[in-house]
PDB file of C-alpha atoms in Angstrom:
ATOM      1  CA  UNK A   1      74.590  89.357  99.010  1.00 40.00           C
ATOM      2  CA  UNK A   2      71.466  91.348  98.592  1.00 41.00           C
ATOM      3  CA  UNK A   3      70.798  94.618  97.467  1.00 41.00           C
ATOM      4  CA  UNK A   4      69.773  95.937 101.088  1.00 39.00           C
ATOM      5  CA  UNK A   5      73.537  95.329 102.055  1.00 41.00           C
ATOM      6  CA  UNK A   6      74.479  97.577  99.227  1.00 40.00           C
ATOM      7  CA  UNK A   7      72.612 100.371 100.934  1.00 40.00           C
ATOM      8  CA  UNK A   8      75.317 100.338 103.529  1.00 41.00           C
ATOM      9  CA  UNK A   9      77.675 103.483 103.461  1.00 37.00           C
ATOM     10  CA  UNK A  10      80.457 101.003 105.137  1.00 47.00           C
ATOM     11  CA  UNK A  11      83.855 100.964 103.236  1.00 51.00           C
ATOM     12  CA  UNK A  12      84.095  97.634 104.073  1.00 72.00           C
ATOM     13  CA  UNK A  13      81.566  96.451 101.322  1.00 84.00           C
ATOM     14  CA  UNK A  14      83.968  95.916  98.759  1.00 85.00           C
ATOM     15  CA  UNK A  15      86.062  93.658 100.972  1.00 85.00           C
ATOM     16  CA  UNK A  16      82.966  91.298 101.187  1.00 87.00           C
ATOM     17  CA  UNK A  17      82.801  91.165  97.325  1.00 90.00           C
ATOM     18  CA  UNK A  18      86.501  90.865  97.054  1.00 88.00           C
ATOM     19  CA  UNK A  19      86.246  87.984  99.733  1.00 88.00           C
ATOM     20  CA  UNK A  20      83.448  86.286  97.499  1.00 91.00           C
ATOM     21  CA  UNK A  21      85.456  86.600  94.372  1.00 92.00           C
ATOM     22  CA  UNK A  22      88.603  85.119  96.120  1.00 90.00           C
ATOM     23  CA  UNK A  23      86.104  82.034  97.353  1.00 89.00           C
ATOM     24  CA  UNK A  24      84.957  81.795  93.548  1.00 91.00           C
ATOM     25  CA  UNK A  25      88.757  81.785  92.489  1.00 90.00           C
ATOM     26  CA  UNK A  26      89.741  79.158  94.938  1.00 87.00           C
ATOM     27  CA  UNK A  27      87.010  76.932  93.875  1.00 87.00           C
ATOM     28  CA  UNK A  28      87.682  76.996  90.252  1.00 88.00           C
ATOM     29  CA  UNK A  29      85.068  79.157  88.755  1.00 91.00           C
ATOM     30  CA  UNK A  30      87.653  81.670  87.528  1.00 91.00           C
ATOM     31  CA  UNK A  31      90.791  79.789  86.684  1.00 89.00           C
ATOM     32  CA  UNK A  32      94.362  81.120  86.279  1.00 87.00           C
ATOM     33  CA  UNK A  33      94.708  83.005  83.315  1.00 87.00           C
ATOM     34  CA  UNK A  34      90.867  83.346  82.550  1.00 90.00           C
ATOM     35  CA  UNK A  35      89.198  86.584  82.252  1.00 92.00           C
ATOM     36  CA  UNK A  36      87.018  87.722  85.068  1.00 93.00           C
ATOM     37  CA  UNK A  37      83.282  88.332  84.383  1.00 94.00           C
ATOM     38  CA  UNK A  38      82.767  92.109  83.374  1.00 91.00           C
ATOM     39  CA  UNK A  39      81.737  94.828  86.074  1.00 90.00           C
ATOM     40  CA  UNK A  40      78.361  95.067  85.001  1.00 91.00           C
ATOM     41  CA  UNK A  41      77.747  91.260  85.047  1.00 92.00           C
ATOM     42  CA  UNK A  42      79.529  91.040  88.662  1.00 93.00           C
ATOM     43  CA  UNK A  43      77.394  93.707  89.926  1.00 91.00           C
ATOM     44  CA  UNK A  44      74.397  92.304  89.017  1.00 92.00           C
ATOM     45  CA  UNK A  45      75.373  88.653  90.378  1.00 91.00           C
ATOM     46  CA  UNK A  46      76.628  90.298  93.603  1.00 91.00           C
ATOM     47  CA  UNK A  47      73.748  92.775  94.023  1.00 91.00           C
ATOM     48  CA  UNK A  48      76.401  95.657  94.394  1.00 91.00           C
ATOM     49  CA  UNK A  49      77.301  98.848  92.407  1.00 89.00           C
ATOM     50  CA  UNK A  50      79.746  98.857  89.873  1.00 88.00           C
ATOM     51  CA  UNK A  51      81.936 101.039  91.672  1.00 87.00           C
ATOM     52  CA  UNK A  52      82.065  98.710  94.600  1.00 88.00           C
ATOM     53  CA  UNK A  53      82.894  95.721  92.187  1.00 89.00           C
ATOM     54  CA  UNK A  54      85.789  98.280  90.749  1.00 87.00           C
ATOM     55  CA  UNK A  55      87.049  98.715  94.447  1.00 84.00           C
ATOM     56  CA  UNK A  56      86.952  95.001  95.091  1.00 86.00           C
ATOM     57  CA  UNK A  57      88.809  94.034  91.632  1.00 87.00           C
ATOM     58  CA  UNK A  58      91.388  96.555  92.757  1.00 82.00           C
ATOM     59  CA  UNK A  59      92.077  95.192  95.981  1.00 80.00           C
ATOM     60  CA  UNK A  60      92.588  91.732  94.552  1.00 85.00           C
ATOM     61  CA  UNK A  61      94.959  93.716  91.988  1.00 79.00           C
ATOM     62  CA  UNK A  62      97.112  94.945  94.770  1.00 70.00           C
ATOM     63  CA  UNK A  63      96.987  91.496  96.353  1.00 75.00           C
ATOM     64  CA  UNK A  64      98.586  90.286  93.041  1.00 78.00           C
ATOM     65  CA  UNK A  65      95.607  87.831  92.440  1.00 86.00           C
ATOM     66  CA  UNK A  66      94.365  89.396  89.344  1.00 88.00           C
ATOM     67  CA  UNK A  67      95.487  91.826  86.753  1.00 85.00           C
ATOM     68  CA  UNK A  68      93.552  94.714  85.387  1.00 81.00           C
ATOM     69  CA  UNK A  69      93.974  95.550  81.823  1.00 81.00           C
ATOM     70  CA  UNK A  70      92.705  98.572  80.207  1.00 75.00           C
ATOM     71  CA  UNK A  71      89.842  98.021  77.763  1.00 75.00           C
ATOM     72  CA  UNK A  72      90.173  94.508  78.166  1.00 81.00           C
ATOM     73  CA  UNK A  73      89.094  93.525  81.651  1.00 86.00           C
ATOM     74  CA  UNK A  74      90.398  91.875  84.762  1.00 90.00           C
ATOM     75  CA  UNK A  75      92.343  88.454  84.532  1.00 90.00           C
ATOM     76  CA  UNK A  76      93.115  85.859  87.197  1.00 91.00           C
ATOM     77  CA  UNK A  77      97.392  85.960  87.730  1.00 86.00           C
ATOM     78  CA  UNK A  78      97.501  83.248  90.616  1.00 85.00           C
ATOM     79  CA  UNK A  79      95.496  81.256  93.202  1.00 82.00           C
ATOM     80  CA  UNK A  80      94.954  83.386  96.352  1.00 77.00           C
ATOM     81  CA  UNK A  81      97.092  82.307  99.389  1.00 64.00           C
ATOM     82  CA  UNK A  82      95.292  80.524 102.200  1.00 46.00           C
ATOM     83  CA  UNK A  83      95.530  83.460 104.267  1.00 44.00           C
ATOM     84  CA  UNK A  84      96.058  86.541 102.123  1.00 44.00           C
ATOM     85  CA  UNK A  85      97.170  89.723 103.354  1.00 45.00           C
ATOM     86  CA  UNK A  86      96.068  92.662 101.696  1.00 51.00           C
ATOM     87  CA  UNK A  87      97.490  96.177 102.120  1.00 44.00           C
ATOM     88  CA  UNK A  88      94.301  97.841 102.318  1.00 45.00           C
ATOM     89  CA  UNK A  89      93.083  95.582 105.485  1.00 60.00           C
ATOM     90  CA  UNK A  90      93.404  98.545 107.799  1.00 74.00           C
ATOM     91  CA  UNK A  91      90.618 101.501 106.663  1.00 76.00           C
ATOM     92  CA  UNK A  92      91.480 104.882 106.939  1.00 80.00           C
ATOM     93  CA  UNK A  93      88.930 105.295 110.048  1.00 81.00           C
ATOM     94  CA  UNK A  94      90.603 102.463 111.890  1.00 83.00           C
ATOM     95  CA  UNK A  95      93.939 104.196 111.159  1.00 87.00           C
ATOM     96  CA  UNK A  96      93.218 107.310 112.223  1.00 87.00           C
ATOM     97  CA  UNK A  97      91.688 106.280 115.357  1.00 87.00           C
ATOM     98  CA  UNK A  98      94.841 104.279 116.488  1.00 91.00           C
ATOM     99  CA  UNK A  99      96.935 107.385 115.675  1.00 92.00           C
ATOM    100  CA  UNK A 100      94.692 109.399 117.914  1.00 91.00           C
ATOM    101  CA  UNK A 101      95.112 107.083 120.711  1.00 91.00           C
ATOM    102  CA  UNK A 102      99.136 107.008 120.342  1.00 92.00           C
ATOM    103  CA  UNK A 103     100.270 110.134 118.766  1.00 95.00           C
ATOM    104  CA  UNK A 104      98.655 112.440 120.823  1.00 94.00           C
ATOM    105  CA  UNK A 105     100.448 110.875 124.056  1.00 95.00           C
ATOM    106  CA  UNK A 106     103.686 110.619 121.791  1.00 96.00           C
ATOM    107  CA  UNK A 107     103.640 114.360 121.316  1.00 97.00           C
ATOM    108  CA  UNK A 108     103.270 114.949 124.858  1.00 97.00           C
ATOM    109  CA  UNK A 109     106.254 113.005 125.652  1.00 97.00           C
ATOM    110  CA  UNK A 110     108.317 114.411 122.788  1.00 97.00           C
ATOM    111  CA  UNK A 111     107.609 118.018 124.146  1.00 97.00           C
ATOM    112  CA  UNK A 112     109.312 116.868 127.311  1.00 96.00           C
ATOM    113  CA  UNK A 113     112.466 115.403 125.577  1.00 97.00           C
ATOM    114  CA  UNK A 114     112.878 116.893 122.249  1.00 97.00           C
ATOM    115  CA  UNK A 115     116.278 118.306 121.461  1.00 97.00           C
ATOM    116  CA  UNK A 116     117.082 121.413 119.350  1.00 97.00           C
ATOM    117  CA  UNK A 117     118.396 119.304 116.255  1.00 97.00           C
ATOM    118  CA  UNK A 118     115.298 117.640 116.103  1.00 97.00           C
ATOM    119  CA  UNK A 119     113.004 120.649 116.065  1.00 97.00           C
ATOM    120  CA  UNK A 120     115.287 121.849 113.366  1.00 97.00           C
ATOM    121  CA  UNK A 121     114.200 118.764 111.337  1.00 96.00           C
ATOM    122  CA  UNK A 122     110.735 119.611 112.076  1.00 97.00           C
ATOM    123  CA  UNK A 123     111.186 123.008 110.607  1.00 96.00           C
ATOM    124  CA  UNK A 124     112.749 121.464 107.540  1.00 94.00           C
ATOM    125  CA  UNK A 125     109.676 119.087 107.298  1.00 93.00           C
ATOM    126  CA  UNK A 126     107.209 121.881 107.397  1.00 93.00           C
ATOM    127  CA  UNK A 127     109.062 123.964 104.890  1.00 92.00           C
ATOM    128  CA  UNK A 128     108.822 120.871 102.526  1.00 88.00           C
ATOM    129  CA  UNK A 129     104.889 120.720 103.406  1.00 86.00           C
ATOM    130  CA  UNK A 130     104.393 124.315 102.841  1.00 86.00           C
ATOM    131  CA  UNK A 131     105.469 124.101  99.046  1.00 82.00           C
ATOM    132  CA  UNK A 132     102.299 124.475  97.158  1.00 75.00           C
ATOM    133  CA  UNK A 133     103.984 123.726  93.961  1.00 78.00           C
ATOM    134  CA  UNK A 134     105.459 120.322  95.201  1.00 73.00           C
ATOM    135  CA  UNK A 135     104.221 116.727  94.659  1.00 76.00           C
ATOM    136  CA  UNK A 136     102.308 114.712  96.411  1.00 73.00           C
ATOM    137  CA  UNK A 137     105.166 112.535  97.428  1.00 77.00           C
ATOM    138  CA  UNK A 138     107.027 115.750  98.124  1.00 80.00           C
ATOM    139  CA  UNK A 139     104.243 116.833 100.626  1.00 82.00           C
ATOM    140  CA  UNK A 140     103.932 112.979 101.761  1.00 82.00           C
ATOM    141  CA  UNK A 141     107.940 112.701 102.656  1.00 86.00           C
ATOM    142  CA  UNK A 142     107.730 116.022 104.808  1.00 89.00           C
ATOM    143  CA  UNK A 143     104.578 114.783 106.485  1.00 90.00           C
ATOM    144  CA  UNK A 144     106.111 111.513 107.366  1.00 91.00           C
ATOM    145  CA  UNK A 145     109.576 113.079 108.529  1.00 94.00           C
ATOM    146  CA  UNK A 146     107.546 115.195 110.658  1.00 96.00           C
ATOM    147  CA  UNK A 147     105.683 112.523 112.608  1.00 95.00           C
ATOM    148  CA  UNK A 148     108.683 110.015 112.460  1.00 95.00           C
ATOM    149  CA  UNK A 149     111.143 112.747 113.947  1.00 96.00           C
ATOM    150  CA  UNK A 150     108.531 113.690 116.744  1.00 97.00           C
ATOM    151  CA  UNK A 151     108.272 109.854 117.426  1.00 96.00           C
ATOM    152  CA  UNK A 152     111.925 109.341 117.978  1.00 97.00           C
ATOM    153  CA  UNK A 153     111.705 112.622 120.123  1.00 97.00           C
ATOM    154  CA  UNK A 154     109.825 110.541 122.616  1.00 97.00           C
ATOM    155  CA  UNK A 155     113.084 108.770 123.623  1.00 97.00           C
ATOM    156  CA  UNK A 156     110.791 105.655 124.046  1.00 97.00           C
ATOM    157  CA  UNK A 157     111.375 102.759 121.548  1.00 95.00           C
ATOM    158  CA  UNK A 158     108.050 101.030 122.089  1.00 95.00           C
ATOM    159  CA  UNK A 159     106.264 104.435 121.442  1.00 95.00           C
ATOM    160  CA  UNK A 160     108.464 105.076 118.302  1.00 94.00           C
ATOM    161  CA  UNK A 161     108.129 101.824 116.721  1.00 94.00           C
ATOM    162  CA  UNK A 162     104.272 101.733 117.375  1.00 93.00           C
ATOM    163  CA  UNK A 163     104.100 104.895 115.607  1.00 94.00           C
ATOM    164  CA  UNK A 164     106.272 103.555 112.681  1.00 93.00           C
ATOM    165  CA  UNK A 165     104.086 100.538 112.397  1.00 91.00           C
ATOM    166  CA  UNK A 166     100.868 102.812 112.233  1.00 91.00           C
ATOM    167  CA  UNK A 167     102.371 104.912 109.377  1.00 89.00           C
ATOM    168  CA  UNK A 168     103.942 101.816 107.548  1.00 86.00           C
ATOM    169  CA  UNK A 169     100.253 100.558 107.464  1.00 85.00           C
ATOM    170  CA  UNK A 170      99.086 104.039 106.060  1.00 83.00           C
ATOM    171  CA  UNK A 171     101.637 104.035 103.322  1.00 78.00           C
ATOM    172  CA  UNK A 172     100.495 100.480 102.005  1.00 77.00           C
ATOM    173  CA  UNK A 173      96.858 101.169 101.988  1.00 76.00           C
ATOM    174  CA  UNK A 174      95.681 102.373  98.627  1.00 72.00           C
ATOM    175  CA  UNK A 175      92.680 103.500 100.299  1.00 73.00           C
ATOM    176  CA  UNK A 176      94.272 105.771 102.679  1.00 76.00           C
ATOM    177  CA  UNK A 177      96.546 106.966  99.834  1.00 71.00           C
ATOM    178  CA  UNK A 178      93.393 108.225  97.976  1.00 72.00           C
ATOM    179  CA  UNK A 179      92.123 110.015 100.912  1.00 73.00           C
ATOM    180  CA  UNK A 180      95.192 111.657 101.514  1.00 72.00           C
ATOM    181  CA  UNK A 181      95.510 113.082  98.126  1.00 69.00           C
ATOM    182  CA  UNK A 182      91.854 114.346  98.540  1.00 70.00           C
ATOM    183  CA  UNK A 183      92.764 115.671 101.952  1.00 68.00           C
ATOM    184  CA  UNK A 184      95.643 117.715 100.714  1.00 64.00           C
ATOM    185  CA  UNK A 185      93.847 119.176  97.662  1.00 67.00           C
ATOM    186  CA  UNK A 186      90.846 120.292  99.607  1.00 69.00           C
ATOM    187  CA  UNK A 187      92.517 121.293 103.181  1.00 68.00           C
ATOM    188  CA  UNK A 188      96.279 122.001 102.197  1.00 68.00           C
ATOM    189  CA  UNK A 189      96.377 125.297 104.187  1.00 76.00           C
ATOM    190  CA  UNK A 190      94.650 123.898 107.363  1.00 77.00           C
ATOM    191  CA  UNK A 191      96.816 120.764 107.578  1.00 83.00           C
ATOM    192  CA  UNK A 192      99.653 123.090 107.120  1.00 87.00           C
ATOM    193  CA  UNK A 193      98.608 125.358 109.818  1.00 91.00           C
ATOM    194  CA  UNK A 194      97.789 122.420 112.459  1.00 93.00           C
ATOM    195  CA  UNK A 195     101.424 121.251 111.838  1.00 95.00           C
ATOM    196  CA  UNK A 196     102.721 124.534 112.562  1.00 96.00           C
ATOM    197  CA  UNK A 197     100.760 124.513 115.605  1.00 97.00           C
ATOM    198  CA  UNK A 198     102.138 121.252 116.857  1.00 97.00           C
ATOM    199  CA  UNK A 199     105.555 122.458 116.053  1.00 97.00           C
ATOM    200  CA  UNK A 200     105.005 125.732 117.992  1.00 97.00           C
ATOM    201  CA  UNK A 201     103.771 123.429 121.282  1.00 97.00           C
ATOM    202  CA  UNK A 202     106.852 121.309 120.724  1.00 98.00           C
ATOM    203  CA  UNK A 203     109.358 124.325 120.470  1.00 97.00           C
ATOM    204  CA  UNK A 204     107.702 125.682 123.646  1.00 98.00           C
ATOM    205  CA  UNK A 205     108.418 122.414 125.282  1.00 97.00           C
ATOM    206  CA  UNK A 206     104.501 122.352 126.434  1.00 98.00           C
ATOM    207  CA  UNK A 207     103.180 118.628 126.652  1.00 97.00           C
ATOM    208  CA  UNK A 208      99.578 119.780 127.334  1.00 97.00           C
ATOM    209  CA  UNK A 209      99.662 122.054 124.287  1.00 97.00           C
ATOM    210  CA  UNK A 210     101.463 119.322 122.190  1.00 97.00           C
ATOM    211  CA  UNK A 211      98.931 116.519 122.921  1.00 96.00           C
ATOM    212  CA  UNK A 212      96.021 119.202 122.199  1.00 96.00           C
ATOM    213  CA  UNK A 213      97.331 120.394 119.107  1.00 96.00           C
ATOM    214  CA  UNK A 214      97.978 116.850 117.527  1.00 96.00           C
ATOM    215  CA  UNK A 215      94.536 115.573 119.041  1.00 95.00           C
ATOM    216  CA  UNK A 216      92.950 118.476 116.918  1.00 93.00           C
ATOM    217  CA  UNK A 217      94.877 117.561 114.075  1.00 92.00           C
ATOM    218  CA  UNK A 218      93.793 113.877 114.130  1.00 91.00           C
ATOM    219  CA  UNK A 219      90.065 114.494 115.091  1.00 90.00           C
ATOM    220  CA  UNK A 220      89.936 116.834 111.905  1.00 86.00           C
ATOM    221  CA  UNK A 221      91.255 114.008 109.869  1.00 82.00           C
ATOM    222  CA  UNK A 222      88.280 111.684 111.463  1.00 83.00           C
ATOM    223  CA  UNK A 223      85.800 114.342 110.160  1.00 83.00           C
ATOM    224  CA  UNK A 224      87.372 114.087 106.749  1.00 79.00           C
ATOM    225  CA  UNK A 225      87.192 110.487 106.531  1.00 76.00           C
ATOM    226  CA  UNK A 226      83.318 110.583 107.761  1.00 77.00           C
ATOM    227  CA  UNK A 227      82.839 113.076 104.675  1.00 78.00           C
ATOM    228  CA  UNK A 228      84.748 111.002 102.282  1.00 71.00           C
ATOM    229  CA  UNK A 229      82.542 107.769 103.144  1.00 70.00           C
ATOM    230  CA  UNK A 230      79.349 110.134 102.820  1.00 72.00           C
ATOM    231  CA  UNK A 231      80.401 111.114  99.626  1.00 73.00           C
ATOM    232  CA  UNK A 232      81.105 107.614  98.379  1.00 67.00           C
ATOM    233  CA  UNK A 233      77.894 106.485  99.644  1.00 67.00           C
ATOM    234  CA  UNK A 234      76.329 109.192  97.619  1.00 73.00           C
ATOM    235  CA  UNK A 235      78.223 108.478  94.605  1.00 72.00           C
ATOM    236  CA  UNK A 236      77.374 104.881  94.631  1.00 64.00           C
ATOM    237  CA  UNK A 237      73.840 105.617  95.149  1.00 68.00           C
ATOM    238  CA  UNK A 238      73.774 107.800  92.102  1.00 75.00           C
ATOM    239  CA  UNK A 239      75.563 105.075  90.086  1.00 71.00           C
ATOM    240  CA  UNK A 240      72.952 102.403  90.913  1.00 66.00           C
ATOM    241  CA  UNK A 241      69.974 104.971  89.936  1.00 70.00           C
ATOM    242  CA  UNK A 242      71.995 105.567  86.636  1.00 74.00           C
ATOM    243  CA  UNK A 243      71.966 102.072  86.049  1.00 67.00           C
ATOM    244  CA  UNK A 244      68.405 101.478  86.624  1.00 67.00           C
ATOM    245  CA  UNK A 245      67.400 104.263  84.635  1.00 72.00           C
ATOM    246  CA  UNK A 246      69.479 102.913  81.754  1.00 73.00           C
ATOM    247  CA  UNK A 247      68.135  99.639  81.927  1.00 62.00           C
ATOM    248  CA  UNK A 248      64.749 100.874  82.268  1.00 62.00           C
ATOM    249  CA  UNK A 249      64.754 103.133  79.432  1.00 70.00           C
ATOM    250  CA  UNK A 250      66.758 100.587  77.191  1.00 62.00           C
ATOM    251  CA  UNK A 251      63.689  98.639  77.076  1.00 53.00           C
TER     252      UNK A 251
END
């Protein structure tokens, strides 16, 4: 892997590093119980920045392949399975694009079939999301309940299961969680207002308005993901320059 690849803002770069580390563990270069090389050494060996290496080690830790010990480093816990499945398989961009396809139409279908009881539940979910003093988990629970209730209101089991599968992937992804936490801290009121608008469209039982409201919400999410990718690329570039500066002046 060369330095040119490291210039890419793609969030998939750390996965390439993780895949290479998995190959090395399988080949016996890093035996079970052994300490992995330091982040700095891996960064130099693989031609990527230390933040990219850190993301790769985090992915391996989530898979249960390594254990990262504060102040000590990463240690190999077990050999990777032949076909490892990582909770971070789906990127935030892939996920929000899929949600845009499914949930916009799900909202349209729900608007035509939703019951008063389900509308009351959506009201409760919005009230939970409205609590500024609530934890991220409280907000996440309200958000999940809102979208799962809307999916159930479609009266279409295939649609409901598809939406639920997307949300399961979302909840398992550490990358998605990190971006969601950032989104809540930056765009709390905007996100809340979007869900208020979705609820108003469902209360009006207006399929066109409901579809448009959900699409606007998810298109805003796509913009946030793009901004996060851009910020990460800038941060990685700054880290690389800082390392180069440190190596140069240390001479």
